[in-house]
Each structure stands twice: as C-alpha cells, then as structure tokens.
Coordinates of C-alpha atoms and ligand atoms in Angstrom, one line a residue:
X1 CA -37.2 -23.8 61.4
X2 CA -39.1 -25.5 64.1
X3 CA -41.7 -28.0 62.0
X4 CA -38.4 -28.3 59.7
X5 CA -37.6 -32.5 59.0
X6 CA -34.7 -33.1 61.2
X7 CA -31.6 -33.0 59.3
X8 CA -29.6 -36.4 59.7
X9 CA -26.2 -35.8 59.2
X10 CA -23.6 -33.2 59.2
X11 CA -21.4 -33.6 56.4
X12 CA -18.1 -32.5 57.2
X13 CA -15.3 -30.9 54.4
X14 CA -11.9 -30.7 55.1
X15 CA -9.7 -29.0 51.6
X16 CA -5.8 -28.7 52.3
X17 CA -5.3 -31.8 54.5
X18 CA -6.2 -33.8 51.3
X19 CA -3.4 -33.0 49.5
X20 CA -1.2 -33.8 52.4
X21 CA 0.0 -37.3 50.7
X22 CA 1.1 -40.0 53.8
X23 CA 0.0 -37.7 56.4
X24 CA -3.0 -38.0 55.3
X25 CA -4.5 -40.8 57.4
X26 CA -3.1 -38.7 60.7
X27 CA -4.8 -35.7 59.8
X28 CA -8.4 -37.1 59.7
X29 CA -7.7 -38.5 62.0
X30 CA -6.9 -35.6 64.6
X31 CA -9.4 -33.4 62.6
X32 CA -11.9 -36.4 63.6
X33 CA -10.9 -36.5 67.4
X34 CA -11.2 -32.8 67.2
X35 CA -14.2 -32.1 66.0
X36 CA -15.9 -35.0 68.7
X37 CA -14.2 -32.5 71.2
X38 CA -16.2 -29.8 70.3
X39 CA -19.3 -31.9 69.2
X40 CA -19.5 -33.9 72.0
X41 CA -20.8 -31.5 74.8
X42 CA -24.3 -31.6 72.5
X43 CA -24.6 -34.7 72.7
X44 CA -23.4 -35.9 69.1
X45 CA -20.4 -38.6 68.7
X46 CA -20.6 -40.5 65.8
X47 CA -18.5 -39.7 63.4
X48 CA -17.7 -41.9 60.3
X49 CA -15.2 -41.2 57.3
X50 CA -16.8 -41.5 53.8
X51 CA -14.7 -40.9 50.7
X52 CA -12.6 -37.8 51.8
X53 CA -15.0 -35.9 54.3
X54 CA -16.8 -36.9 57.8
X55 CA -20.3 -37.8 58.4
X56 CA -21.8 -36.7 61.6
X57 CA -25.1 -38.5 63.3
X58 CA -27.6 -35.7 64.3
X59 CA -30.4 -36.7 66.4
X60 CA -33.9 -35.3 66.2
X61 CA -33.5 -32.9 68.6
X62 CA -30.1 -31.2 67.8
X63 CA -29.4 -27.7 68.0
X64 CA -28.0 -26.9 64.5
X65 CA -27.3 -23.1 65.5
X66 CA -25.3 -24.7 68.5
X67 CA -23.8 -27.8 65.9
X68 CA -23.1 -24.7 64.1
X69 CA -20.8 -22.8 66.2
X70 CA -18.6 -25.5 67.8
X71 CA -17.9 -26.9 63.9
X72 CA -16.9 -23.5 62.6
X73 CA -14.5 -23.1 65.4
X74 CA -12.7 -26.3 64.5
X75 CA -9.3 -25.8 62.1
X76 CA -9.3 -28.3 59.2
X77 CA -12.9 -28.0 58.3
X78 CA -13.2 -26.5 55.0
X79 CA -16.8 -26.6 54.9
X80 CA -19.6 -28.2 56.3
X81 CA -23.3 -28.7 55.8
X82 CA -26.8 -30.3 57.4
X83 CA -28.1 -32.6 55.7
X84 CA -30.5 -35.6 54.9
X85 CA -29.4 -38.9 54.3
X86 CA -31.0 -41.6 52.0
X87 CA -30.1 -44.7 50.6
X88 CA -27.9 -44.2 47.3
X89 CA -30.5 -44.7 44.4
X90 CA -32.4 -42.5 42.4
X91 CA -35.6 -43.1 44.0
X92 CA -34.6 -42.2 47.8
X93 CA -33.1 -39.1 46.6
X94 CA -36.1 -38.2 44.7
X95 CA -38.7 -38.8 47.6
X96 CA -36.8 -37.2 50.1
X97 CA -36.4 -34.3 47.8
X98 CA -40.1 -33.7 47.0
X99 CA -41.0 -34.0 50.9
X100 CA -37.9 -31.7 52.1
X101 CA -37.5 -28.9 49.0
X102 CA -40.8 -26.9 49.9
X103 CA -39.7 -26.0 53.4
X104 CA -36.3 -24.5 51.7
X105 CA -37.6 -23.5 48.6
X106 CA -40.4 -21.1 47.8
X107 CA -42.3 -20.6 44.5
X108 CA -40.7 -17.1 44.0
X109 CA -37.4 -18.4 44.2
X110 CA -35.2 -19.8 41.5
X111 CA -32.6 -22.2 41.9
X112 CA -30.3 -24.5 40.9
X113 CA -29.0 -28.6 41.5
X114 CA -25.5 -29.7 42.2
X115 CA -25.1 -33.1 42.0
X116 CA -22.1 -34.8 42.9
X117 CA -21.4 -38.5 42.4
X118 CA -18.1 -39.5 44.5
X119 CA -19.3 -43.0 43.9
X120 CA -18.8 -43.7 39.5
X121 CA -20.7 -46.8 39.5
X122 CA -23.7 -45.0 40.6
X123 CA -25.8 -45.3 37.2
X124 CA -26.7 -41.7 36.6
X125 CA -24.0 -39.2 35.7
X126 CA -23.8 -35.8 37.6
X127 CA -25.5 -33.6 34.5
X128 CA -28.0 -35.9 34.2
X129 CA -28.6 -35.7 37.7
X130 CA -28.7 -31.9 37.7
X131 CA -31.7 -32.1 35.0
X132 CA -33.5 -34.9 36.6
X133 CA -33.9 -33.0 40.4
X134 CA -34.0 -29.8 39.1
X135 CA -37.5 -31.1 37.7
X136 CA -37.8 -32.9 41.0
X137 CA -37.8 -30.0 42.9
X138 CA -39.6 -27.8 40.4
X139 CA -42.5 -30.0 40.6
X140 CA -42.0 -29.7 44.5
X141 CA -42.0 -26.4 44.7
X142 CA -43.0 -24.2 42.0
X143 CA -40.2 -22.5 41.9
X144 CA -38.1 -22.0 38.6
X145 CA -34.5 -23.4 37.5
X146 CA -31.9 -20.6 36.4
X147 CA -28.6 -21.5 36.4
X148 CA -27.4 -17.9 36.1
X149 CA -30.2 -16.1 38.5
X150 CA -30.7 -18.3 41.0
X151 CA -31.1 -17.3 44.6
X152 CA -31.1 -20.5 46.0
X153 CA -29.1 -23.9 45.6
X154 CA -29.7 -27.2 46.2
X155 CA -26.9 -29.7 46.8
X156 CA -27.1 -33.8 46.5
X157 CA -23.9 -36.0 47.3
X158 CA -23.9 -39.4 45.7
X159 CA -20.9 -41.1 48.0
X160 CA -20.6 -45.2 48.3
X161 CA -22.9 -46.3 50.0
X162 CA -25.2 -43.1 50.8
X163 CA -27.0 -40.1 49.2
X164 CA -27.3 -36.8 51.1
X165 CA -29.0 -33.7 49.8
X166 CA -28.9 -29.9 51.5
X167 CA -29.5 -26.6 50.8
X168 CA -26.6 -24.8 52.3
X169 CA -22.8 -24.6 52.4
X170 CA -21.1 -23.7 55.4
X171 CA -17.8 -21.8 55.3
X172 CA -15.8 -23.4 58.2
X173 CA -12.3 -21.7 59.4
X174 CA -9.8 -23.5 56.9
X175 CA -6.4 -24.3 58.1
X176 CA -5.1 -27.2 60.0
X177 CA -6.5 -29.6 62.7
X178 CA -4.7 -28.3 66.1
X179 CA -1.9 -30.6 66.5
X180 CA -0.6 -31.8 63.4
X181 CA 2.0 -29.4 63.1
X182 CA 3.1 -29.9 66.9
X183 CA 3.3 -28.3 70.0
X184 CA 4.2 -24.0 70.9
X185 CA 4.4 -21.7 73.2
X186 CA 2.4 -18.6 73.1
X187 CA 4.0 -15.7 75.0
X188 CA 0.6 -14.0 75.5
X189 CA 0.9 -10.3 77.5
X190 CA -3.4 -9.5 77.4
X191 CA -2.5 -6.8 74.9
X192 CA -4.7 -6.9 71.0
X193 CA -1.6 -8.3 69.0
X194 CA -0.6 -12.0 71.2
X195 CA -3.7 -13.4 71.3
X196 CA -4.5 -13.2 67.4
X197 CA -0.8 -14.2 66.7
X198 CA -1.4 -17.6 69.0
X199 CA -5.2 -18.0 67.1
X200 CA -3.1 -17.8 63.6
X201 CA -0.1 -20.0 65.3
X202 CA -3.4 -22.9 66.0
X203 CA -4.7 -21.9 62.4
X204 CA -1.8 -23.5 60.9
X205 CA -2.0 -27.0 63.3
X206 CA -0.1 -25.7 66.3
X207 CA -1.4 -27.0 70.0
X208 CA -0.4 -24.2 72.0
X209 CA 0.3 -23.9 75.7
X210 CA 0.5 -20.3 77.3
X211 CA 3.0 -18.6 79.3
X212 CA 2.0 -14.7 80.9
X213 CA 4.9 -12.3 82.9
X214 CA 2.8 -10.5 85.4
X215 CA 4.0 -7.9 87.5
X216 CA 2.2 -9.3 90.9
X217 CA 3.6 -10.4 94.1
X218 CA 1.0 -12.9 94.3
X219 CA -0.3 -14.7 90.9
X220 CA -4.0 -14.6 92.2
X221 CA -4.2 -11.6 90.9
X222 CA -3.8 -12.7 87.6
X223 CA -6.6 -14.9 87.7
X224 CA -9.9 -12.7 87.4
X225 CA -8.0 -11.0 84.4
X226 CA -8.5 -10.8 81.0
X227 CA -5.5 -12.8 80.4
X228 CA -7.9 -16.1 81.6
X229 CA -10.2 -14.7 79.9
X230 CA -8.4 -14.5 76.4
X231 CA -6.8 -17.9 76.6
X232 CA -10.6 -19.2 77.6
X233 CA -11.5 -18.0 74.7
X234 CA -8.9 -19.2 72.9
X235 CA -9.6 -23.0 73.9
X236 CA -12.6 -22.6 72.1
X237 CA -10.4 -23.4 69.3
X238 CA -8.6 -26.2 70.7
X239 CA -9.1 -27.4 74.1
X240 CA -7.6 -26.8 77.3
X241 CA -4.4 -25.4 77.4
X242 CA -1.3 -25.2 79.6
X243 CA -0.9 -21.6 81.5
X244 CA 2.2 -20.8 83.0
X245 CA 2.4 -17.3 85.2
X246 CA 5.3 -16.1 85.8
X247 CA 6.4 -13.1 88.0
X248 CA 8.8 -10.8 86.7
X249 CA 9.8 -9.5 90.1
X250 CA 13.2 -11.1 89.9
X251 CA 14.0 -9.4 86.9
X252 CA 13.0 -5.8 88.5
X253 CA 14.3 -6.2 91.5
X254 CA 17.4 -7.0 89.7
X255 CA 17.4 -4.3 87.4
X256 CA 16.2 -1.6 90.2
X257 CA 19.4 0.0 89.2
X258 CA 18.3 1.0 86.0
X259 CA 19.6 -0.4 82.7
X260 CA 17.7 2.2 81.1
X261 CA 17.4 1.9 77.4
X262 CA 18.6 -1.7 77.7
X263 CA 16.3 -2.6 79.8
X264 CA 13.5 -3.4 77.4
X265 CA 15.6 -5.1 75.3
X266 CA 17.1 -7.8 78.1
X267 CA 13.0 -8.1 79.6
X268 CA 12.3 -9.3 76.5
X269 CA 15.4 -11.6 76.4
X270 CA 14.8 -12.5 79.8
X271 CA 11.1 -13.4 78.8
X272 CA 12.3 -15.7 76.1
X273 CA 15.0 -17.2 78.0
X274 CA 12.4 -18.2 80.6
X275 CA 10.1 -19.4 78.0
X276 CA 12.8 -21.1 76.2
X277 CA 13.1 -23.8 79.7
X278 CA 9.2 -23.9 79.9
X279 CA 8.5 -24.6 76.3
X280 CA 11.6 -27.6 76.5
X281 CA 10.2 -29.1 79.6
X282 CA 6.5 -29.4 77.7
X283 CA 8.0 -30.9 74.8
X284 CA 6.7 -28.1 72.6
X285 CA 9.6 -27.0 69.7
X286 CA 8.5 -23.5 69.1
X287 CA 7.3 -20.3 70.6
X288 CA 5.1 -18.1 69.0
X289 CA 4.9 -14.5 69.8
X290 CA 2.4 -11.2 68.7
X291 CA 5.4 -9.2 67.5
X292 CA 5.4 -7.1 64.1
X293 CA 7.9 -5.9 62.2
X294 CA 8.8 -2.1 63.1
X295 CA 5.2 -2.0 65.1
X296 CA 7.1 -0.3 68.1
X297 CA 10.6 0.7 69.0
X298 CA 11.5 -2.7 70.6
X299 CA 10.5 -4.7 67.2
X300 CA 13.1 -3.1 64.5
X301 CA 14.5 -5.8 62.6
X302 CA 17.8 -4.9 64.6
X303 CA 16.1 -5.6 67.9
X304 CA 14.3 -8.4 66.7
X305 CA 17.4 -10.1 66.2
X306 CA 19.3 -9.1 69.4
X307 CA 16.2 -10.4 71.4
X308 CA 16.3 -13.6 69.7
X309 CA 19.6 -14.2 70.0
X310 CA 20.9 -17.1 71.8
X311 CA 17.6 -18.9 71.7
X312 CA 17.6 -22.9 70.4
X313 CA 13.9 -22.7 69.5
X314 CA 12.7 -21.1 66.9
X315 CA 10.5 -17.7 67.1
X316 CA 6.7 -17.8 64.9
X317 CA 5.7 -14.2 64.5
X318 CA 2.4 -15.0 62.8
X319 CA 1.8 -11.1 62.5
X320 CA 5.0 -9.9 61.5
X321 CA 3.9 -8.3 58.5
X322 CA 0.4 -7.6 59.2
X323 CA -0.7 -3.8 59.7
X324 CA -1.8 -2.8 63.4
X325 CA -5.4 -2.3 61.3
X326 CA -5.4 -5.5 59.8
X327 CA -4.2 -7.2 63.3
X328 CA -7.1 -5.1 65.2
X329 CA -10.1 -6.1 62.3
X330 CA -8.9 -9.5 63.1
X331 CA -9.2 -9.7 66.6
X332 CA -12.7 -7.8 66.3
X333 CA -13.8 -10.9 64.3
X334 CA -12.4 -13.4 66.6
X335 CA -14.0 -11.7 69.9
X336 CA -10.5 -11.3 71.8
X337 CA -10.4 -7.3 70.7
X338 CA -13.1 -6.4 73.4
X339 CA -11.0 -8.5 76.1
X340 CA -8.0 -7.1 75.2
X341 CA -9.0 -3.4 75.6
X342 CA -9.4 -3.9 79.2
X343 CA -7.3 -2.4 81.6
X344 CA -4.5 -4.4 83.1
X345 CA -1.2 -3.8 84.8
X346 CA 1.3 -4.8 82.4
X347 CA 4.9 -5.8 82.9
X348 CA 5.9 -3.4 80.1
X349 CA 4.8 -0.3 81.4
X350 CA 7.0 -0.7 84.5
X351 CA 9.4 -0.6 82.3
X352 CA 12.0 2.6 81.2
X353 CA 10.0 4.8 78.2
X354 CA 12.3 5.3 75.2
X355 CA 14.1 1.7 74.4
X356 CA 16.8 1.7 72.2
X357 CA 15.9 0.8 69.1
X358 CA 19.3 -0.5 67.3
X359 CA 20.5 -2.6 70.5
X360 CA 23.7 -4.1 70.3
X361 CA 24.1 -8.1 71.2
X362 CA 27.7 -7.6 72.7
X363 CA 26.6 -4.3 74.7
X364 CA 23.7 -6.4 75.9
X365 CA 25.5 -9.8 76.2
X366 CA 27.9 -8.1 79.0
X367 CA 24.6 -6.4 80.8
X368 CA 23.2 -9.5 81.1
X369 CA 26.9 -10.8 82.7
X370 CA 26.5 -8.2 85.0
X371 CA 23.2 -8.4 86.7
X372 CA 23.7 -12.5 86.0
X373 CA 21.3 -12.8 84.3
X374 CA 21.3 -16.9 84.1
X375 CA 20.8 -16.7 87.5
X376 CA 17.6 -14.0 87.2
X377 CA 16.2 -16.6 85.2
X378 CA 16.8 -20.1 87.2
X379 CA 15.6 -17.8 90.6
X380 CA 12.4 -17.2 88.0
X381 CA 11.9 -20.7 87.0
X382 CA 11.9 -21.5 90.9
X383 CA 8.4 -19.2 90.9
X384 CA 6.5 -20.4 88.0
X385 CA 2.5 -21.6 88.4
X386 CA 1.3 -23.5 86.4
X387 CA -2.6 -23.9 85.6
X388 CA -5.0 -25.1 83.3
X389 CA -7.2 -22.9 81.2
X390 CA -10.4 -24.4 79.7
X391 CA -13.6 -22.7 78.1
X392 CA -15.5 -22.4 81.4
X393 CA -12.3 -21.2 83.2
X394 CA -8.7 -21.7 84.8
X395 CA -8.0 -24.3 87.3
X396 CA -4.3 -25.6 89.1
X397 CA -2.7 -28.1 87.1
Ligands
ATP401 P1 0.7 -7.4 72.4 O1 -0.4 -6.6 71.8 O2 0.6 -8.8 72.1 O3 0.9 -7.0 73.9 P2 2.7 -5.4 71.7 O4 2.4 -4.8 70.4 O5 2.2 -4.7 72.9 O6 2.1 -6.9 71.7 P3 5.2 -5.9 72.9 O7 4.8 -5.3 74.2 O8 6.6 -5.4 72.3 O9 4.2 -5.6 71.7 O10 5.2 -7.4 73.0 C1 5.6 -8.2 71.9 C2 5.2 -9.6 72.2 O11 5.9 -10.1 73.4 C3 3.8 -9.8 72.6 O12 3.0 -9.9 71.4 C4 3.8 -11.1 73.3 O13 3.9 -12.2 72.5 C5 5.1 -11.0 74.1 N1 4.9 -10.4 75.4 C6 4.9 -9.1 75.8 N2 4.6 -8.9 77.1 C7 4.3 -10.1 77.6 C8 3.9 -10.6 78.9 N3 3.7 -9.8 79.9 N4 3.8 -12.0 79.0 C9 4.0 -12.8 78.0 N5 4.3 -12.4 76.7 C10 4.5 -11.1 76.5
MG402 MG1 1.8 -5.4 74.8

C-alpha cells in the first residue's frame, strides 16, 4: 500500500436519510458535524456536500486504515470509499485511470466498470462510459473485462463539478446520525444485554446519556469498572456522554426489612422513577433499557407493565424480541461482550432470588406507600454524581 498514489477524497454515502423529505437538510447536516467529530483527531476537516453524499479532503499522508475505522463507527453512513479526484471530463478520468488501475488491478484479474453520472449534462452516458474505461483499464492492466466473473470492480462517479474513481466499496454501519431522533437515557447495569440495547437505541439517531445503580458506599469504586469502560466504548459511536451513578443504598436500607418477592419488582421501579427525574432534568424524552421479553422472571409481559407503570416517559427496549444468542453475537461484534463478562458487584444480586413474576400494580402501589417510596427516591436524587465519559476515559462533569 505504501508506494500507492495517495487517495484524495473520501467519498461519503449516506441511504435512508435521503428519503427523509424536509428533514433532510438537518440530517446532513448532523451526519456532517458528526463525522468531523470522529475525523478530526487525524487531522482531516474538510468536508463538502456534493449531490447527495460528502466529500472528504485526505492529505498525502493519511492513515486510510485509521480514516477507516472512525468512518465505519459513524451512524448515517451508508457507505463510503477512498478515492481519487479529477476534473469532470473524459480525459482526466482516463489519465488518472491508466496511472492508478495497475496498483489495484493485476493481469490475472478480471473486472468490471461502474460508471455513474450524477451530473446528466456530462456528455457521455453511463453504458458508454462502462465500455470506454473498461478498455481504459484493460489497456492499463492486462487484465480482462467479465461482467459476470469478475473479481474485481472499478468504480468512477461523474458528480457536478468532479470525477472520482476507486476500487472499493465500504459498508458503513447504516442507521441514523446520533441526534436526529433526540435525546435518551440508557439505564446501563455492565451486564451483555444494556450496552447493545443503548448501541441499537444511537443506531436509530438517539444521543444517549447514561445512568448506572451501584451498590457502593462511595462511587469511586465505580470508576475503574467495566461500566466506564463500556460507555467509553460506547462514545466511540457518538461522543462523550453524560454518566450519572447513583447509589442504591437508600433503597436497601429501606427495604432491609425484606419485601421479598416484591422487591425486585419495586428496584426496578425505583430505578426508573429515579431515572425518570434525571432523564427530565437533561432534557432527554426517553429512556432506553436492555430488557427482553420473557428473558428472566422480572421481564414477563405482566412485569414489564407493572414496572413501567406510572412513568411519563416512554420505555425503548431495543432488544425486546431479540434471542439471548442473537443479543450475545451482537455484542461479540461490537466489542462490549468481553467487557461485559467481567466480574462486577451488581445491584441485582443483592437482591431476594425468586421474583414474582405476575406482580400486581395495586399490591405493589401500597408497598411502595409503605416504605415511602417518593421519599426513597428524592433522598436518592440528593446522592447522584454526575460525570463525563469520553473514549479515553471518565472525568467529573
Ligand atoms: P443486562 O444484561 O443489561 O444487565 P439483564 O438481562 O441482566 O440485563 P435485568 O437485570 O433484569 O436484565 O435488567 C434489565 C435492564 O434494567 C438492564 O438491561 C438495564 O437497562 C437496567 N438495569 C439493570 N440493572 C441496572 C443497574 N444497576 N443500573 C442501571 N440500569 C440497570
Ligand atoms: Mg443484569
């Protein structure tokens, strides 16, 4: 790759946010904001719009493998390529061709030309095109055109003003740029299921912030844990995030008596209650959670319902109907599988064994009178860190 010619550009696709009508111009542009924010710690921030996709400057010395990386961890980019840029007539495109094919293309191979003309009054349709470089780059290289058996492909873009040409497509993650659908909350325990639902909940445009129940006196002890670790990874895909930490020594103090089967069922409540305020005060108008239908006893559709119940915001379950296999594969490809299998002290294994598993909301409603539990929660709010999470780590807010 080394004596390579130095690509020029990255071209940049983005699929579904072109159909989304007047939104459009707010989608590029946070897709083009976000993909600075993960461009610009090599360097590279130039980024122009051309005819429904984004044209990034390279310089000479870029790292493509690195370019690479932080583009396919950006949500709205469809697919993306390096590429050369020429002017937009035949002749550019056909001198860069001959000097740049042979270092991608190799006698034994066969291949085949896309052409794509965005720009009609270029003078040379696409088929025409197709026939013209494929004889380009056959007299380049040696090698042979087969549209059916080819092994290699080589791609020219005819846009306004512009030509590019490259030799490779790359799949980027799909979805939607991370905050055009909004602001959530991620309730995110360090377990294999909360960290993929939060990923999917930023998949489909949410910016997330993060709140964690720990079961520490002091939150310090929170910080070398995988939970920073999983939301570090997590901004990968969007940025810094919000962290709240809250203790849930209020709640088991309260609860010392034992509510036994209940008590599952009003933690959880508690932990939405208390997310509930936090998500409000940060403006966000959701919270998003790794829960799956039937998964475990606490998540029947019963249960489900009871712990809900009461809340203004709605609930995302992003996994609710995936299988624990299909949420574990997942989470192997994203990197936060390995994190999450590290040992931690969890808030839920504190917690009474068997839960009941078809809770009733008026049995639970006069528990919660009982113990008071609006007051468990304001005495809660009073204790709540909050902290900023980054790629290279967690700092106080
Ligand atoms: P996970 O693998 O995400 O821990 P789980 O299968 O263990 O999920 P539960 O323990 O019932 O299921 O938790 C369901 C959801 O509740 C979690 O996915 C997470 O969103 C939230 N949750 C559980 N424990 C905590 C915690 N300590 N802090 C914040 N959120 C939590
Ligand atoms: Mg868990």
């Amino acid at each position: 790759l080394h004596n390579m010619r130095a690509f020029d550009v990255a071209l940049i696709h983005y699929g579904e946010i072109s159909l989304k009508g007047h939104n459009r111009p707010l989608f590029e542009k946070r897709l083009a904001e976000n993909i600075l924010r993960a461009t610009s710690p090599l360097g590279l921030n130039r980024l122009r719009r051309s005819r429904g996709r984004l044209v990034l400057n390279l310089d000479s010395f870029t790292d493509i493998s690195r370019l690479a990386s932080a583009l396919k961890a950006v949500f709205g980019v469809s697919w993306f390529a390096v590429a050369y840029e020429v002017e937009q007539n035949l002749d550019s495109i056909t001198t860069r061709l001959m000097e740049v094919a042979p270092e991608f293309i190799s006698p034994s191979d066969q291949f085949r030309v896309l052409a794509k003309r965005a720009d009609k009054g270029f003078q040379t349709s696409s088929m025409a095109l197709n026939r013209i470089l494929g004889d380009v780059v056959q007299r380049a290289t040696g090698a042979k055109v087969s549209l059916k058996a080819f092994n290699k492909e080589v791609f020219v873009e005819v846009s306004a003003d512009k030509a590019f040409i490259f030799f490779e497509r790359v799949k980027g993650l799909g979805g939607l740029p991370v905050g055009t659908s909004g602001k959530a909350l991620a309730l995110l325990s360090g377990g294999i299921d909360s960290p993929v639902a939060a990923w999917l909940a930023m998949k489909r445009g949410c910016h997330l912030g993060y709140v964690h129940f720990h079961p520490f006196s002091d939150y310090r002890q929170v910080l070398g844990s995988k939970v920073i670790d999983l939301i570090s990874l997590l901004c990968r895909f969007s940025g810094p995030a919000r962290l709240y930490l809250v203790p849930s020594y209020v709640f088991q103090v309260s609860t010392a008596s034992g509510s036994g089967r209940h008590e599952l069922i009003l933690f959880r409540r508690f932990m939405f209650k208390v997310s509930e305020v936090l998500a409000q005060r940060d403006g966000a108008s959701a919270l998003v959670t790794g829960e799956s239908l039937a998964q475990v006893a606490s998540q029947t559709l019963q249960n489900l319902g009871v712990i809900q119940a009461g809340l203004r915001l709605p609930v995302l379950r992003p996994l609710l109907t995936y299988d624990k296999q299909e949420i574990v594969d997942l989470a192997k490809s994203l990197g936060t599988y390995e994190l999450s299998i590290r040992p931690y002290r969890d808030c839920c294994s504190i917690i009474a064994r068997h839960p009941e598993t078809r809770a009733k909301l008026d049995v639970i409603e006069r528990l919660e009178e009982d113990l008071d539990m609006n007051g468990i929660v304001d005495r809660t709010l009073r204790e709540v860190v909050t902290l900023e999470v980054s790629e290279e780590g967690v700092r106080e807010a």
